[in-house]
Coordinates of C-alpha atoms and ligand atoms in Angstrom, one line a residue:
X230 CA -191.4 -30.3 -11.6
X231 CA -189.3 -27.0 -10.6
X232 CA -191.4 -24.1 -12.4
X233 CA -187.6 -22.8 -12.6
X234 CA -186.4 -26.0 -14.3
X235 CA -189.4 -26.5 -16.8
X236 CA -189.9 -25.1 -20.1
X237 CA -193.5 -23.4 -20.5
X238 CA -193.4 -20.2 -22.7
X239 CA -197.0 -18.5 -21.4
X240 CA -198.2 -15.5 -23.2
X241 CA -199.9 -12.4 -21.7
X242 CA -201.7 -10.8 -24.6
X243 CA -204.5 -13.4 -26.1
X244 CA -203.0 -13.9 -29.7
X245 CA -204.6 -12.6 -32.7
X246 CA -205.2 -15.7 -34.8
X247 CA -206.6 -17.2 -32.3
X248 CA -210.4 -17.2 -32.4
X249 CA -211.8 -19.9 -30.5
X250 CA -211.0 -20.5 -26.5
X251 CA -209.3 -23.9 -26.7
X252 CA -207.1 -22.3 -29.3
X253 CA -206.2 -19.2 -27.1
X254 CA -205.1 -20.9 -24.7
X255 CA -203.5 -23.8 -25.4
X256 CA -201.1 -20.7 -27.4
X257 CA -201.5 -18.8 -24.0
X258 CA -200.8 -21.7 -21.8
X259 CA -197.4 -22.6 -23.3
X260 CA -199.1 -26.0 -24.8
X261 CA -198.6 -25.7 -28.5
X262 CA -196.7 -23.9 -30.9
X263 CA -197.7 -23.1 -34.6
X264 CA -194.9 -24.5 -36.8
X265 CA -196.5 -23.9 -40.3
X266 CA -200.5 -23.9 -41.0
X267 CA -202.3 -26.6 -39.4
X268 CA -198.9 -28.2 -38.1
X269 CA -197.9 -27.4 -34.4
X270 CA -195.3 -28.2 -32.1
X271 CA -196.2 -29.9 -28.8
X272 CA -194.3 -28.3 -25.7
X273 CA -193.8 -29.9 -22.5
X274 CA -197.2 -29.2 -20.9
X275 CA -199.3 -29.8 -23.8
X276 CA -197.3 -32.8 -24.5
X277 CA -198.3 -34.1 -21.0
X278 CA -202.1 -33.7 -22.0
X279 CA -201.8 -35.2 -25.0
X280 CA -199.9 -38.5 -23.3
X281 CA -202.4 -38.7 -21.0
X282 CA -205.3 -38.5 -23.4
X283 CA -203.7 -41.6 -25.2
X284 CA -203.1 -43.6 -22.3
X285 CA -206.8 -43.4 -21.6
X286 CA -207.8 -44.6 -24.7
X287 CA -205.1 -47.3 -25.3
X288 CA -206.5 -48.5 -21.7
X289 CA -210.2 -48.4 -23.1
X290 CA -209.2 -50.2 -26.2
X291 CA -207.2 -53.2 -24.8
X292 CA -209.9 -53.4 -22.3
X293 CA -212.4 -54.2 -25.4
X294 CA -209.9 -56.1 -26.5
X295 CA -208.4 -54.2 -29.6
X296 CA -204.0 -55.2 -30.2
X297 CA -201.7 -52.0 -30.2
X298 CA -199.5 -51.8 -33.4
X299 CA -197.6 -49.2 -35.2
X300 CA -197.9 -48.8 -38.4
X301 CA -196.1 -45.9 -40.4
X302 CA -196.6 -42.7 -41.7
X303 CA -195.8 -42.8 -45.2
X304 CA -197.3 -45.4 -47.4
X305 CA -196.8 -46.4 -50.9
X306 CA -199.3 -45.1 -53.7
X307 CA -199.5 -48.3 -54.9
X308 CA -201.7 -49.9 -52.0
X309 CA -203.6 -47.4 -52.6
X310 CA -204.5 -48.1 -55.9
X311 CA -205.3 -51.6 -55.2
X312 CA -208.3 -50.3 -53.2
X313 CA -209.1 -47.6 -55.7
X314 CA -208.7 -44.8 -53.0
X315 CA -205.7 -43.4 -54.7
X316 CA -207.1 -41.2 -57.5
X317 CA -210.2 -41.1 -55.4
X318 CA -208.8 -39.0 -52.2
X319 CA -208.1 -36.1 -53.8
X320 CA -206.4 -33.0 -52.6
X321 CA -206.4 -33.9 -48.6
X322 CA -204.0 -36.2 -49.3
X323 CA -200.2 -35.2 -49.4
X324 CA -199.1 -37.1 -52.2
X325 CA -194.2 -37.6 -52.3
X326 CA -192.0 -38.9 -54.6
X327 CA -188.8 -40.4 -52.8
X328 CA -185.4 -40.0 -55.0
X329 CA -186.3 -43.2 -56.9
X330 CA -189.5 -41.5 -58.6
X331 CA -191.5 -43.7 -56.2
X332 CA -194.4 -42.3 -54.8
X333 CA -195.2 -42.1 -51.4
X334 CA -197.9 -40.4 -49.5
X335 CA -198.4 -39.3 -45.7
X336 CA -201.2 -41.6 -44.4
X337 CA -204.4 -39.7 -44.1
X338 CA -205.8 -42.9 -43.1
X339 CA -204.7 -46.8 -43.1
X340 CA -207.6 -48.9 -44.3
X341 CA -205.4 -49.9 -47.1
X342 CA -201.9 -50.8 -44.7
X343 CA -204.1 -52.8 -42.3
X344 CA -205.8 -54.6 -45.2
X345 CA -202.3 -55.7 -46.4
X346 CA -200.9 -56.5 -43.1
X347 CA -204.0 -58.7 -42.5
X348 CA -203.9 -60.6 -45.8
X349 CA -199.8 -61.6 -45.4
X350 CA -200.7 -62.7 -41.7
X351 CA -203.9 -64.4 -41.2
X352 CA -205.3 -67.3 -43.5
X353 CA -207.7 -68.9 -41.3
X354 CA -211.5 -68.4 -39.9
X355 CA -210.1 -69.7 -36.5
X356 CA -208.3 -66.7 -36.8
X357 CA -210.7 -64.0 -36.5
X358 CA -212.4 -61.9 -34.9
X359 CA -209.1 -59.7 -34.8
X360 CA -209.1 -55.6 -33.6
X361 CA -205.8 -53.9 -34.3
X362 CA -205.6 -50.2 -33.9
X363 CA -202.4 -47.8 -33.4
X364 CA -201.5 -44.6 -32.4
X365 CA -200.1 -42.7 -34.8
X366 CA -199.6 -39.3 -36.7
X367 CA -201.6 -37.9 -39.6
X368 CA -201.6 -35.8 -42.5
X369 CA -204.9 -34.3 -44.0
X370 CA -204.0 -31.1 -46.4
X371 CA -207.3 -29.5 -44.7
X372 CA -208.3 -27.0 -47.2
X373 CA -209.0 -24.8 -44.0
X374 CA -206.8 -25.5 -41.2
X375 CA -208.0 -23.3 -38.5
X376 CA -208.9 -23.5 -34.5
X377 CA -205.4 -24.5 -33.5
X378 CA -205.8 -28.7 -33.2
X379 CA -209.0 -28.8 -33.6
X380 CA -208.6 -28.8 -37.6
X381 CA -204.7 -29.4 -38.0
X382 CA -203.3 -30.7 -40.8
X383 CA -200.8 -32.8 -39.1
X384 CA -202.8 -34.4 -36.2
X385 CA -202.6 -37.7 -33.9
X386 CA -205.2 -40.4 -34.6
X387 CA -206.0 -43.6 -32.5
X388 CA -206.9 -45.8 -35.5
X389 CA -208.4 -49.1 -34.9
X390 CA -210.0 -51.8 -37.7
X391 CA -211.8 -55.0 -37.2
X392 CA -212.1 -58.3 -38.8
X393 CA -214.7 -60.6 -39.0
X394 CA -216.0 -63.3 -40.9
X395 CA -219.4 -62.2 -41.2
X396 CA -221.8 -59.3 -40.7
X397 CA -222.8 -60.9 -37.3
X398 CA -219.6 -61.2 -36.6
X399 CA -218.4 -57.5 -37.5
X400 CA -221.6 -55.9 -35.7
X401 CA -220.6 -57.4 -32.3
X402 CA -216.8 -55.8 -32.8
X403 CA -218.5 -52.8 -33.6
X404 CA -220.7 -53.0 -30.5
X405 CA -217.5 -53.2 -28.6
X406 CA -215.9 -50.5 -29.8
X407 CA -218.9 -47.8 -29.9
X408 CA -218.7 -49.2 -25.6
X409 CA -215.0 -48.4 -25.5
X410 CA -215.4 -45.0 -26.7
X411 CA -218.2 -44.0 -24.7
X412 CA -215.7 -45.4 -21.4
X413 CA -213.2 -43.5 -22.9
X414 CA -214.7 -39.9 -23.5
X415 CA -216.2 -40.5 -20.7
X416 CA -212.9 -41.1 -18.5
X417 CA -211.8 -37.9 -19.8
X418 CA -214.5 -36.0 -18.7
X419 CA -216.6 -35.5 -21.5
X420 CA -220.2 -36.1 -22.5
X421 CA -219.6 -37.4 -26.5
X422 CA -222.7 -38.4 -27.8
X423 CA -222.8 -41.1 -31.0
X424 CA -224.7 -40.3 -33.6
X425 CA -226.1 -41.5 -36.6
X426 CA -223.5 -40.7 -39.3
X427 CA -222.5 -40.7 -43.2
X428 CA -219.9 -42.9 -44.0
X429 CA -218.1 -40.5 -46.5
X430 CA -214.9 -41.5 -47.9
X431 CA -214.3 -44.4 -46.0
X432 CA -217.5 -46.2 -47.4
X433 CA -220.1 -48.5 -45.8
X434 CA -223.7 -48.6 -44.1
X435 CA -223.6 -47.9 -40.5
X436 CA -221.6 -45.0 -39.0
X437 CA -221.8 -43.5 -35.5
X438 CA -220.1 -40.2 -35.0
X439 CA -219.1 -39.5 -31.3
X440 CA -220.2 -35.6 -30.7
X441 CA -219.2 -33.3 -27.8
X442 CA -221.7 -30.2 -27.5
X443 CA -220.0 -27.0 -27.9
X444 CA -221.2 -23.9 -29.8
X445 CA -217.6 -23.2 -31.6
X446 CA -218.0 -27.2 -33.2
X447 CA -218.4 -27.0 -36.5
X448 CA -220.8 -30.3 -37.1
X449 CA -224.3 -29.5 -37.1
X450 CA -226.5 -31.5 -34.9
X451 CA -229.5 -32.8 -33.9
X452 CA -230.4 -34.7 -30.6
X453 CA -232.7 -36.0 -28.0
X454 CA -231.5 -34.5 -24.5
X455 CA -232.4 -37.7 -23.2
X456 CA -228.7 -38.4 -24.0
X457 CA -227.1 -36.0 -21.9
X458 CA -227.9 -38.3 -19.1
X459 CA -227.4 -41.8 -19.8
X460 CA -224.8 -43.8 -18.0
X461 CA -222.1 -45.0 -19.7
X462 CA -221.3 -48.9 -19.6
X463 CA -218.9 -49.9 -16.1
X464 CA -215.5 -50.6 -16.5
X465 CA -216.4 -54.2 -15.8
X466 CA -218.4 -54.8 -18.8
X467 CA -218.4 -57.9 -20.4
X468 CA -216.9 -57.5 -24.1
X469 CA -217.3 -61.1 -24.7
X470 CA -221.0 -60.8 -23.7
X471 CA -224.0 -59.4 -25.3
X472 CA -223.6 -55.8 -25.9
X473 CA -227.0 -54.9 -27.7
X474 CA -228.4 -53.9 -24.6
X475 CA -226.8 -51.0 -24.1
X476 CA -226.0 -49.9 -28.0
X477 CA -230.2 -50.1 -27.5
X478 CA -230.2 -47.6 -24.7
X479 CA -227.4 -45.2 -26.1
X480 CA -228.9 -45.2 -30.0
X481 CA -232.8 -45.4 -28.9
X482 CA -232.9 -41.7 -28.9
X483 CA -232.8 -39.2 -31.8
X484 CA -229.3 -38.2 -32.4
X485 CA -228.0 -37.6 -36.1
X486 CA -225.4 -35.2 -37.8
X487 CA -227.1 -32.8 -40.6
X488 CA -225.5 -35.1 -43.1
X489 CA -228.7 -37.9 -42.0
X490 CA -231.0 -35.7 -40.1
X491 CA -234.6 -36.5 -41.3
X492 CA -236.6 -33.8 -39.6
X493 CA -239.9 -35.3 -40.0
X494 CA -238.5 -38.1 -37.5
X495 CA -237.1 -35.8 -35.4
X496 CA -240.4 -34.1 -34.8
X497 CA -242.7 -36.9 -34.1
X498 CA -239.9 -38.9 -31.9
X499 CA -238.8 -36.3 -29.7
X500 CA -241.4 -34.6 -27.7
X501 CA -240.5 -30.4 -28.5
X502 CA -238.8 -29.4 -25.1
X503 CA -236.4 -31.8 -25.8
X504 CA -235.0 -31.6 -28.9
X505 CA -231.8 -30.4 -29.3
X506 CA -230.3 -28.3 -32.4
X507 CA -226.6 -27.4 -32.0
X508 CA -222.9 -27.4 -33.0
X509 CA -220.8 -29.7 -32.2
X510 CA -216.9 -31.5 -32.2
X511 CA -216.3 -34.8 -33.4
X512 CA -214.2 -36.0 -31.4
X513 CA -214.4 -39.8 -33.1
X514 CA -216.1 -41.8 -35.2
X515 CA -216.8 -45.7 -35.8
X516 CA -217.8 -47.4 -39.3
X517 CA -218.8 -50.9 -40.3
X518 CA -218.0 -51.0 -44.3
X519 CA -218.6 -54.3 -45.0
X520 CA -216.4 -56.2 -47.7
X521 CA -215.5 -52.4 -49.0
X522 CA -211.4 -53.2 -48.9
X523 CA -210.9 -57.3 -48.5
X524 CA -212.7 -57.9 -51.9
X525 CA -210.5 -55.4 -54.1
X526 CA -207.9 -56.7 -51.9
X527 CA -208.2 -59.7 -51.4
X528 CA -208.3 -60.6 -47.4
X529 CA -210.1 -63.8 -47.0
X530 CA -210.2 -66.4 -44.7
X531 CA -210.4 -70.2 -45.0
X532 CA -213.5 -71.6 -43.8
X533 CA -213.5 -75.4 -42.3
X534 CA -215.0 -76.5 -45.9
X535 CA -211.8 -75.1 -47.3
X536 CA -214.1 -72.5 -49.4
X537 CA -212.5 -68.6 -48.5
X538 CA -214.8 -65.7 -48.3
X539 CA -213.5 -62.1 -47.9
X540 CA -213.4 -60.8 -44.4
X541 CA -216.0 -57.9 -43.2
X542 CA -214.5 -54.9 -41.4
X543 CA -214.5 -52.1 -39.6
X544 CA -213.1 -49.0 -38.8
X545 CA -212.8 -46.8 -35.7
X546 CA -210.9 -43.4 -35.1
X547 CA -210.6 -40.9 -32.6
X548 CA -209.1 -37.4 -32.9
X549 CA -206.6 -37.8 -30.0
X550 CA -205.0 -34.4 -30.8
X551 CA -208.6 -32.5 -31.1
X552 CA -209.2 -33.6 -27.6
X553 CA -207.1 -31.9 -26.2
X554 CA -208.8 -28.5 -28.0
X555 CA -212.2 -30.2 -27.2
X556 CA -211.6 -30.8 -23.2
X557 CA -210.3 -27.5 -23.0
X558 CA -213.8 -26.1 -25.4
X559 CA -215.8 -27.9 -22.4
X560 CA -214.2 -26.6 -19.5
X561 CA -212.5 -23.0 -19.2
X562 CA -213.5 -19.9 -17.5
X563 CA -212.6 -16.2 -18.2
X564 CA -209.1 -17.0 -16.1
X565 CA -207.9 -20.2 -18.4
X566 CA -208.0 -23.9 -18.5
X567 CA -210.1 -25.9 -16.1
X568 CA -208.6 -29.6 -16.7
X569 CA -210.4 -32.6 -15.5
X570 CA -208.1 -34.7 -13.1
X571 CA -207.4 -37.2 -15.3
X572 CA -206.1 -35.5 -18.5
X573 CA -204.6 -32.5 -16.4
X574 CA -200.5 -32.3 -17.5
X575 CA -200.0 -32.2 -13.5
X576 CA -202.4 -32.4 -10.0
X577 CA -200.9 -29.7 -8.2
X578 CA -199.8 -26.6 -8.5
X579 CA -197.9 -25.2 -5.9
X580 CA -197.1 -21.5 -5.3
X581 CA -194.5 -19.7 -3.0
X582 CA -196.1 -16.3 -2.2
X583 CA -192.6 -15.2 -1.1
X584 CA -189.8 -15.4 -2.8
X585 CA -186.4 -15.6 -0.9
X586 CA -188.2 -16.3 2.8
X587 CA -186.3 -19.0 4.4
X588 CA -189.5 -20.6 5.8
X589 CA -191.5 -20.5 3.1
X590 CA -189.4 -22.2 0.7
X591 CA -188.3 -24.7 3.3
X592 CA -192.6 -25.6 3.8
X593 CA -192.5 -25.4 -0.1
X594 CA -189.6 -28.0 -0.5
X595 CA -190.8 -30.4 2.3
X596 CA -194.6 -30.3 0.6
X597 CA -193.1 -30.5 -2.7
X598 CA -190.9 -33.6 -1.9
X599 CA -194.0 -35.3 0.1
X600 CA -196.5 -34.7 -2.8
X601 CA -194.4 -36.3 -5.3
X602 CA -193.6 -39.4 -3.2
X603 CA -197.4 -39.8 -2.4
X604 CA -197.6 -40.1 -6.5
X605 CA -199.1 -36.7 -7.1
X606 CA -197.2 -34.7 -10.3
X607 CA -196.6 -31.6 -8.6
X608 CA -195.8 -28.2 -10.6
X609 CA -193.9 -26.1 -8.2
X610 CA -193.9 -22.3 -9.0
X611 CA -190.5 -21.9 -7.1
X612 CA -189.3 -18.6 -9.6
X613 CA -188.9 -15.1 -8.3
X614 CA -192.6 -14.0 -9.8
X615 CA -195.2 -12.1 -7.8
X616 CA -197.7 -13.7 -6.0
X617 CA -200.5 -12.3 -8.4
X618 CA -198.3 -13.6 -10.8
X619 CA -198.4 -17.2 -9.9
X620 CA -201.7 -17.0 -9.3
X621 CA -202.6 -15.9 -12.4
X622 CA -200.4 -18.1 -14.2
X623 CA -201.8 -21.3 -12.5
X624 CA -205.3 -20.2 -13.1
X625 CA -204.1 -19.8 -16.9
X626 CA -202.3 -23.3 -17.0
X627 CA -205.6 -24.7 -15.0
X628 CA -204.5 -27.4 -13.1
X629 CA -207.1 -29.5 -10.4
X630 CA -205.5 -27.9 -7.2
X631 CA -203.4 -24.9 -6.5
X632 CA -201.9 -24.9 -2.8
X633 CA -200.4 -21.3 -1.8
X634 CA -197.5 -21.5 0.9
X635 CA -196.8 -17.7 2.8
X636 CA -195.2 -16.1 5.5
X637 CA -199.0 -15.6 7.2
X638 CA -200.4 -18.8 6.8
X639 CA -197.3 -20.7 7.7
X640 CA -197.3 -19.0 11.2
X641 CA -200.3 -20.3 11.9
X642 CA -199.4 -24.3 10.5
X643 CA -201.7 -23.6 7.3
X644 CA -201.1 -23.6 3.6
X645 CA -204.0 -22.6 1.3
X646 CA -205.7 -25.3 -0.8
X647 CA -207.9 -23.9 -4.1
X648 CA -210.0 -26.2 -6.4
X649 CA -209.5 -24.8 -9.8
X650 CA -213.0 -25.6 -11.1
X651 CA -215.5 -24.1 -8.8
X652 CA -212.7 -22.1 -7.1
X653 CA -213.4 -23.1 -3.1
X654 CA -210.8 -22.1 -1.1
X655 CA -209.8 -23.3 2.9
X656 CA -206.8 -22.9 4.9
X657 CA -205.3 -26.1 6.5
X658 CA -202.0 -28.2 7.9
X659 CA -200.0 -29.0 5.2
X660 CA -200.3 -32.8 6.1
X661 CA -204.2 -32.1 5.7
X662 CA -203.7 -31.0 2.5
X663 CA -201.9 -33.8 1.3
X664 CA -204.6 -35.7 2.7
X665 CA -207.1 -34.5 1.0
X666 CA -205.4 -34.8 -2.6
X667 CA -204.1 -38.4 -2.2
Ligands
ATP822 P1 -213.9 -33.9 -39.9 O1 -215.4 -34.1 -40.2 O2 -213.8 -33.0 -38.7 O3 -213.1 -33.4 -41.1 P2 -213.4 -36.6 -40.5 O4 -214.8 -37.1 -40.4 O5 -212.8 -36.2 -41.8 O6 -213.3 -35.3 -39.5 P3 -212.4 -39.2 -39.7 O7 -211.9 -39.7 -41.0 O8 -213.7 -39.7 -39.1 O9 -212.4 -37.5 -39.7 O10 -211.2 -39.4 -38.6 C1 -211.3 -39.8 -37.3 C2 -211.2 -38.6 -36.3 O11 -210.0 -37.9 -36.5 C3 -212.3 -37.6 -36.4 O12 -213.4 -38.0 -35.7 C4 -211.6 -36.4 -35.7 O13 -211.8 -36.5 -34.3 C5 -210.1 -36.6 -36.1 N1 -209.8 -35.6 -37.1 C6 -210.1 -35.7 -38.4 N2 -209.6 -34.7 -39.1 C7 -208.9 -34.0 -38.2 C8 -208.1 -32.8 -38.4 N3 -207.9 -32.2 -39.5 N4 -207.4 -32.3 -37.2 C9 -207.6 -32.9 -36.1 N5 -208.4 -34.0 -35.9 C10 -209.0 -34.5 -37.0
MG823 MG1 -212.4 -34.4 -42.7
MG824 MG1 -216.5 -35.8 -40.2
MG825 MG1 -215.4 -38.6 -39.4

């Protein structure tokens, strides 16, 4: 992409309403834009990020073996009555009449849909176990809407919910999914750490929240550090196999929101120098509930006897548009973003230090076409700008790599390659430094 082609509207001056770093910059960046409270615009770069986080979590999901579906944004009130949630929500939800008096409301959440979409489709025991999840927008009317996406009230959810025919049955889907979401933080970068949770709204007896560590979270936490350096399951687990073994190793040690923090365990369990009191973001979180929605609403199966029994189910979500706040929470410096490669909206960034020199665009052009047909998603700063500039603006926009093409350099066969995290800097052939990169 031609800098002088794209769209990224990058601010100088760090915007007042902004008071936490992801929020700065994804506003200084050119990511998001603030449409009403809590409701934002993605722009080009941010909407990159936020592709890219999805991606990695669809790929996570199917690999557990969870269907992709798309379910709506508005749903009747009705279906929400039949589970009893209706009057319950209260003022989170966003409650619409359409023009015949009908009433709608924005899906906070979709327990309810996937209940009903379950019970018209599936009639048999050989049918289960069954994971459906989808992508899809939310609407929460967050009393406080505040650190950018963090706490939106519009915000994109990865949704998934499970079916089983027994508790057995709905532990081992659970098992998988606490796995795929330990892959997939993982794959992005971050450390999430699950932790004992309360089930709130959504009901049930066993909850993990997933937790990344940052001082501007606003969950209150308490863990074993132990967890900080656990491996997280290969990508060639075996879903269909026996996944206690690791949900052993990952939920041995102490780790448990405020909501379920029982000091007194925390204390004799985790020897002192270890234990861990701090903020953090939940980036996701997973809940068994039982027969909470298929008895009010009726989703059974038919067991070989010809008896039915009420299914038991699950549900799993993860705050695909807080990620992007959260990655950017974990790594920044004083200069902007720091991406990880695999969420980063492009690899490269590549700067000519001199606008209007023959030779230097022409070593700019031929990098730029190379790069992109080696697969790398190159951002070429090809505009008029200063070289402090540029460099400032892809330290801002954070990118892996930077490489610098200029007149002195060039005369000497070298382009400048920078790491973005870490900052290491050499000089080398601009074939070397494609090398290095692909
Ligand atoms: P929170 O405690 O932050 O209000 P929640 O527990 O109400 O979140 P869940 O119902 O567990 O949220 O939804 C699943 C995930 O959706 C959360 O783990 C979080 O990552 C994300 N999420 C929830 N509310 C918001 C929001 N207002 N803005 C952005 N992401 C959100
Ligand atoms: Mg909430
Ligand atoms: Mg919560
Ligand atoms: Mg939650």
């Amino acid at each position: 992409m031609r800098l002088s082609r794209y769209f990224l509207p990058t601010l100088k001056d760090n915007p007042a309403e902004a008071q936490i770093a992801s929020h700065r910059l994804m506003l200084r960046a050119g990511l998001i834009r603030q449409e009403a409270a809590g409701i934002y615009a993605w722009l080009p770069l941010g909407l990159r990020v936020l592709r890219n986080i999805e991606r990695i979590v669809r790929e996570e999901m199917d690999r557990a073996g969870a269907l992709e579906l798309l379910m709506p944004t508005l749903q009747l009130a009705d279906l929400w009555r039949e589970s009893g949630r209706y009057d319950a929500y209260g003022p989170e939800m966003l409650r619409i009449r359409d023009r015949h008096e009908r009433e709608l409301l924005y899906g906070p959440t979709n327990e309810e849909m996937i209940t009903e979409i379950f019970r018209a489709g599936v009639r048999s025991y050989r049918d289960l176990p069954l994971n459906l999840y989808h992508v899809q927008w939310k609407f929460r009317d967050e009393q406080r809407p505040r650190f950018g996406v963090m706490r939106g009230r519009e915000f994109l959810m990865k949704d998934g919910y499970s079916f089983d025919l027994d508790e057995a049955g709905a532990r081992r889907s659970y098992n998988r999914m606490f796995v795929a979401y330990l892959r997939a933080f993982s794959r992005m970068g971050l450390r999430a750490i699950p932790m004992r949770a309360e089930t709130g709204p959504i009901g049930g007896d066993l909850s993990h929240e997933f937790i990344v560590l940052a001082d501007t979270g606003e969950s209150d936490v308490y863990c074993d550090r132990a967890l900080l350096d656990l491996p997280v399951p290969a990508a060639d687990t075996d879903y269909a196999g026996d996944l206690e073994p690791a949900i052993r190793r990952w939920t041995a040690p102490y780790a448990a929101t405020s909501d379920v923090h029982d000091a007194a365990r925390f204390e004799s369990e985790v020897p002192a120098e270890r234990r861990l009191h701090t903020r953090g973001i939940e980036v996701g979180q997973i809940f068994y509930f039982g027969t909470k929605y298929s008895e009010p609403m009726r989703a059974a199966v038919t067991l070989p006897d010809g008896s039915s029994r009420p299914i038991h189910g699950g549900s799993y979500g993860i705050g695909v548009s807080r990620l992007v706040g959260a990655i950017i929470e974990a790594g920044h410096d004083e200069h902007g973003i720091v991406w990880p490669e695999p969420v980063a909206p492009f690899d490269v960034g590549l700067i000519g230090l001199k606008p209007g020199d023959a030779a230097v665009e022409a070593a700019c052009d031929a990098l730029y076409a190379k790069l992109e047909a080696s697969g790398m998603h190159v951002l070429y700063d090809d505009t008029d700008e200063r070289a402090g500039a540029k460099f400032a603006n892809m330290d801002l926009v954070g990118l892996p790599w930077q490489i610098a093409i200029g007149p002195r350099g060039l005369a000497a066969g070298q382009v400048e390659l920078k790491r973005r995290a870490g900052g290491e800097r050499v000089e080398l052939a601009p074939d070397d430094a494609i090398a290095r990169l692909v």
